[in-house]
Coordinates of C-alpha atoms in Angstrom, one line a residue:
Chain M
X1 CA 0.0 0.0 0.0
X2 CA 0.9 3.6 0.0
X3 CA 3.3 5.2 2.5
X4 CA 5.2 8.1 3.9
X5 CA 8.3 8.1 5.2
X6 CA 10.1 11.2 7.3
X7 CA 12.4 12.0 10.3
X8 CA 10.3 12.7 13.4
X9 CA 12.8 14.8 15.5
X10 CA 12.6 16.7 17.3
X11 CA 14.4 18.8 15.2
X12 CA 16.2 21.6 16.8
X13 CA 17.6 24.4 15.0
X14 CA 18.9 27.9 15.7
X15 CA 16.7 30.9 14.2
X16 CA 18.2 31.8 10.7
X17 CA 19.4 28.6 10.2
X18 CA 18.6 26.6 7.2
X19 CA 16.0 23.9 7.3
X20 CA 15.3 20.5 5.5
X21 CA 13.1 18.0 6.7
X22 CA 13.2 14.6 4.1
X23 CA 10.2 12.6 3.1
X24 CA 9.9 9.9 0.6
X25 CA 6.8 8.1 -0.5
X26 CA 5.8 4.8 -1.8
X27 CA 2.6 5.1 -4.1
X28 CA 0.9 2.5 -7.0
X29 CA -0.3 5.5 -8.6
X30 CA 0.5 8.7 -9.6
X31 CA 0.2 10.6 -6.2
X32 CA -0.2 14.3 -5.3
X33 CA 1.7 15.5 -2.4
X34 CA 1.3 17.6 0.5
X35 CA 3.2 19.4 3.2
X36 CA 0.7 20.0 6.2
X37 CA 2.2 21.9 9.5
X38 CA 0.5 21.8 13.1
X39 CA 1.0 24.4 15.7
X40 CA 0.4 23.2 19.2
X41 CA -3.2 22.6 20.0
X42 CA -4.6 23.2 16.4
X43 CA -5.4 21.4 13.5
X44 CA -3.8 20.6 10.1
X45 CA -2.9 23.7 8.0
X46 CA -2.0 23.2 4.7
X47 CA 1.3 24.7 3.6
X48 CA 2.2 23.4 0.3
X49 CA 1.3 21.2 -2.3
X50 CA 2.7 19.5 -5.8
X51 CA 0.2 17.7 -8.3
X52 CA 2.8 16.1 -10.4
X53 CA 6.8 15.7 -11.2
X54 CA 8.8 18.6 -11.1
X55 CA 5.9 20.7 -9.5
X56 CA 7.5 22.9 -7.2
X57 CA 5.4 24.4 -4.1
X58 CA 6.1 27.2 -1.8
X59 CA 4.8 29.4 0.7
X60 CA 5.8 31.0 3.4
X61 CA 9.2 31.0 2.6
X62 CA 8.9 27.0 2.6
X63 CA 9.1 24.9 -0.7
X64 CA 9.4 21.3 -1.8
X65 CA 9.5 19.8 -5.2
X66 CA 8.6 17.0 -6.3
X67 CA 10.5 14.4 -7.5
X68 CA 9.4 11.1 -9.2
X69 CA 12.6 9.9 -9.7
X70 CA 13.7 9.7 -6.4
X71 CA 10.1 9.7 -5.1
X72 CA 10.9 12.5 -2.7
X73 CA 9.1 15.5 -1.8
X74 CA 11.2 17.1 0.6
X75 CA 10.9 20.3 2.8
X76 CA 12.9 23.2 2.8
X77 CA 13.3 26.8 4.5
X78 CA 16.3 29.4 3.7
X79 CA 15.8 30.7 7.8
X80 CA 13.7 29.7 10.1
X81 CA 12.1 31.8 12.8
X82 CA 11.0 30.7 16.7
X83 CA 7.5 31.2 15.0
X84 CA 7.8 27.9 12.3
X85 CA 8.2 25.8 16.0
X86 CA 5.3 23.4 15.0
X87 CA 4.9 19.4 13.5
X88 CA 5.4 19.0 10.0
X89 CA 3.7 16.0 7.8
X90 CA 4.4 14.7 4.9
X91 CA 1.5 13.4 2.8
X92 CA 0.1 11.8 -0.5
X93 CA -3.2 11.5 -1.9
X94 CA -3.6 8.9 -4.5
X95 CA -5.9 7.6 -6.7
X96 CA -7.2 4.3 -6.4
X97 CA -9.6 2.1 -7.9
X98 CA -11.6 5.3 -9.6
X99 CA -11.8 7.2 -6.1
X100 CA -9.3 8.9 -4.0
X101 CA -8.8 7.2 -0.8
X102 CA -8.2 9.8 1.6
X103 CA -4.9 11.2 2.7
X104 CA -1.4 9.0 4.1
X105 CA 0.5 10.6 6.2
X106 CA 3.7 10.6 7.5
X107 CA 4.7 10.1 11.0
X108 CA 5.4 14.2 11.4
X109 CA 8.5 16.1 12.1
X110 CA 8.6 18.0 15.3
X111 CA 10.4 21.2 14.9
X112 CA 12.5 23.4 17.7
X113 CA 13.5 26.8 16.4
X114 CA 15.4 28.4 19.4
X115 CA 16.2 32.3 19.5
Chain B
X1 CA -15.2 32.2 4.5
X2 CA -15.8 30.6 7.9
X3 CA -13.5 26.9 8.3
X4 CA -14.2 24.3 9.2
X5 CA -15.8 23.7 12.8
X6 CA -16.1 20.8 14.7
X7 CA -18.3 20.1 17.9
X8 CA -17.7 19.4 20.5
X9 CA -14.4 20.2 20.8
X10 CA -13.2 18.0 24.2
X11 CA -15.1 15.2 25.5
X12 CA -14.6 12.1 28.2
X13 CA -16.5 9.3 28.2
X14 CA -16.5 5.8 29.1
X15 CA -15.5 2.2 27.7
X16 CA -18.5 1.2 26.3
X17 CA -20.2 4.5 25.5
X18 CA -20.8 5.5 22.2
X19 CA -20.2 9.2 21.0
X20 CA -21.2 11.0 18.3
X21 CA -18.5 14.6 16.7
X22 CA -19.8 16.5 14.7
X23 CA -18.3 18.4 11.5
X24 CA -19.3 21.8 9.4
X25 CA -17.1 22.1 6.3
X26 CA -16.6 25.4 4.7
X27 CA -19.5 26.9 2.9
X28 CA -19.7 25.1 -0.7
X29 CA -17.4 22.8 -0.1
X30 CA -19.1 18.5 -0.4
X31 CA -16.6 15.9 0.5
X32 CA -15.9 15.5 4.4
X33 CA -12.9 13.3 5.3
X34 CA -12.4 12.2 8.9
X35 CA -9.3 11.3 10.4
X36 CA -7.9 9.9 13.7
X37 CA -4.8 10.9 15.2
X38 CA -2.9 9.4 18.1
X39 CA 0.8 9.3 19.6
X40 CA 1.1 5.8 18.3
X41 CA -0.3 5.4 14.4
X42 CA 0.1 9.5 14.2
X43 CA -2.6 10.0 11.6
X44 CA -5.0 7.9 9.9
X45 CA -7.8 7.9 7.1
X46 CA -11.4 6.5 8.7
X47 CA -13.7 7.8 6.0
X48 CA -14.8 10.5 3.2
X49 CA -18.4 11.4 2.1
X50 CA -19.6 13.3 -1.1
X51 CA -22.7 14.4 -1.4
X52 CA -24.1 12.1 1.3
X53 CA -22.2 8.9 -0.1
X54 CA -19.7 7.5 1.6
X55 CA -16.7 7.4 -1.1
X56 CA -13.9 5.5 0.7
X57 CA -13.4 3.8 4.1
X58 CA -10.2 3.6 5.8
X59 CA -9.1 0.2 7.8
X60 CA -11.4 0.7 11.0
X61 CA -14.0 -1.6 12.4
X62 CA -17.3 -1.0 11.7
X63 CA -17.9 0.6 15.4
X64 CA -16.6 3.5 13.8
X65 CA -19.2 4.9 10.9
X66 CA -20.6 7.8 9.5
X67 CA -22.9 10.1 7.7
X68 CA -23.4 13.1 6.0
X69 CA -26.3 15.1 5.5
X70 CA -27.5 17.7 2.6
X71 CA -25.8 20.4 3.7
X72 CA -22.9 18.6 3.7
X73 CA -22.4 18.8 7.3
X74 CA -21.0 15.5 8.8
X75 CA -21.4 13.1 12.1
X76 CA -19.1 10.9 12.9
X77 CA -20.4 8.1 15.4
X78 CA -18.3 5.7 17.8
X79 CA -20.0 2.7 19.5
X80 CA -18.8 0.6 22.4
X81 CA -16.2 2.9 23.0
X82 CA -12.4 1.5 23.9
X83 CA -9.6 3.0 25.9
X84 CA -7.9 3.1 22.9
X85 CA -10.6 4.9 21.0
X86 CA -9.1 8.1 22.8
X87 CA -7.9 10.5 20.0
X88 CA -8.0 13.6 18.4
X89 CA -10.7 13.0 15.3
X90 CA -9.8 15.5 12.7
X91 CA -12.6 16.5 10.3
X92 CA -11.2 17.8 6.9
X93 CA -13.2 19.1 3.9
X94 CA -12.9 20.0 0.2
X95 CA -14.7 21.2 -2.8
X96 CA -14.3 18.4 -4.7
X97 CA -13.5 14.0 -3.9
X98 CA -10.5 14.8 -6.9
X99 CA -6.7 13.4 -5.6
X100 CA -5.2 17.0 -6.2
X101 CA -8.0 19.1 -3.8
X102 CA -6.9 20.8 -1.0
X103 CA -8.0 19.4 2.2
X104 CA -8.8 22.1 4.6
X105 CA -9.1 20.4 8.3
X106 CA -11.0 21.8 11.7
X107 CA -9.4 22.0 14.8
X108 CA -10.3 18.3 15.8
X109 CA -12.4 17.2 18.8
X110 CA -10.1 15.3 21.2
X111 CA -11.6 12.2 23.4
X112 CA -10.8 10.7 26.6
X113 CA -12.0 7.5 27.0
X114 CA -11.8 6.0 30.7

């Protein structure tokens, strides 16, 4: 079946320094994928997405692109802030059988961005 | 545009209760997904519904079920509740049941079971 892989951390980084969290996927299909972030006591918020290869999302300062070849989709910021302190997952939405079947995540990243 | 709202927000219940969450998605929008998150299988896919049809089903047992009514709002119902049952149920909807939508999700309604 269909699966996400990525580091779960904690991560700890300095503020301003450079970020990367990894995730590869395993999908039958041909996938779209997702980068959701959750700050303490919330829900999911969507904070980037890519529908097919090469697909490049940002926002936020954030981007992933995606890459079939190494099926990787993996997260990156130029300088982080205390205020990106949150859980990151990694997730694909694929299409099976004629239907979608929901969203797999990953495991989720939990990032530390100290002053 | 209001988001999505989920009620009740906390509850605590009992092994062998049943419970009942309920969803809102955001104005115009027709699928509802509902998800289950916990510390030890982090998130997981229980159901979606479009247009009062339930689309796809996760890898639950069939205590856990739902339904979805014309205005798209969404009830998710637990019976014979466990102690390991206790969650955060995240609601999440989208215009469309299409692979490349954009699931917006609520806040989640988090239950104790004791």
């Amino acid at each position: 079946g269909d699966s996400v892989t990525q580091m779960e951390g904690p991560v700890t980084l300095s503020e301003e320094a450079f970020l990367t969290i990894n995730c590869t996927y395993t999908a039958t299909g041909y996938p779209s994928l997702f980068w959701y972030v959750q700050y303490p006591g919330e829900g999911l918020q969507l904070l980037l997405k890519a529908t097919k290869a090469d697909d490049k999302g940002s926002n936020k300062g954030f981007e992933a692109t995606y890459r079939k070849e190494t099926t990787s989709f993996h997260l990156e910021k130029g300088s982080v802030q205390v205020s990106d302190s949150a859980v990151y997952f990694c997730a694909l939405s694929d299409l099976k059988g004629g239907g979608a079947d929901g969203l797999t995540f990953g495991k989720g990243t939990h990032l530390i961005i100290q002053p | 545009k209001a988001g999505v709202t989920q009620t009740p927000r906390y509850l605590i219940k009992t092994r062998g209760q049943q419970v009942t969450l309920s969803c809102s998605p955001i104005s115009g929008h027709r699928s509802v997904s509902w998800y289950q998150q916990t510390p030890g299988q982090g998130l997981q896919f229980l159901f979606e519904y479009f247009s009062e049809t339930q689309r796809n089903k996760g890898n639950f047992p069939g205590r856990f079920s739902g339904r979805q009514f014309s205005n798209s709002r969404s009830e998710m119902n637990v019976s014979t509740l466990e102690l390991g049952d206790s969650a955060l149920y995240l609601c999440a909807s989208s215009f469309r049941s299409f692979i490349t939508e954009t699931q917006y999700f609520g806040p989640g309604t988090r239950l104790l079971v004791l």
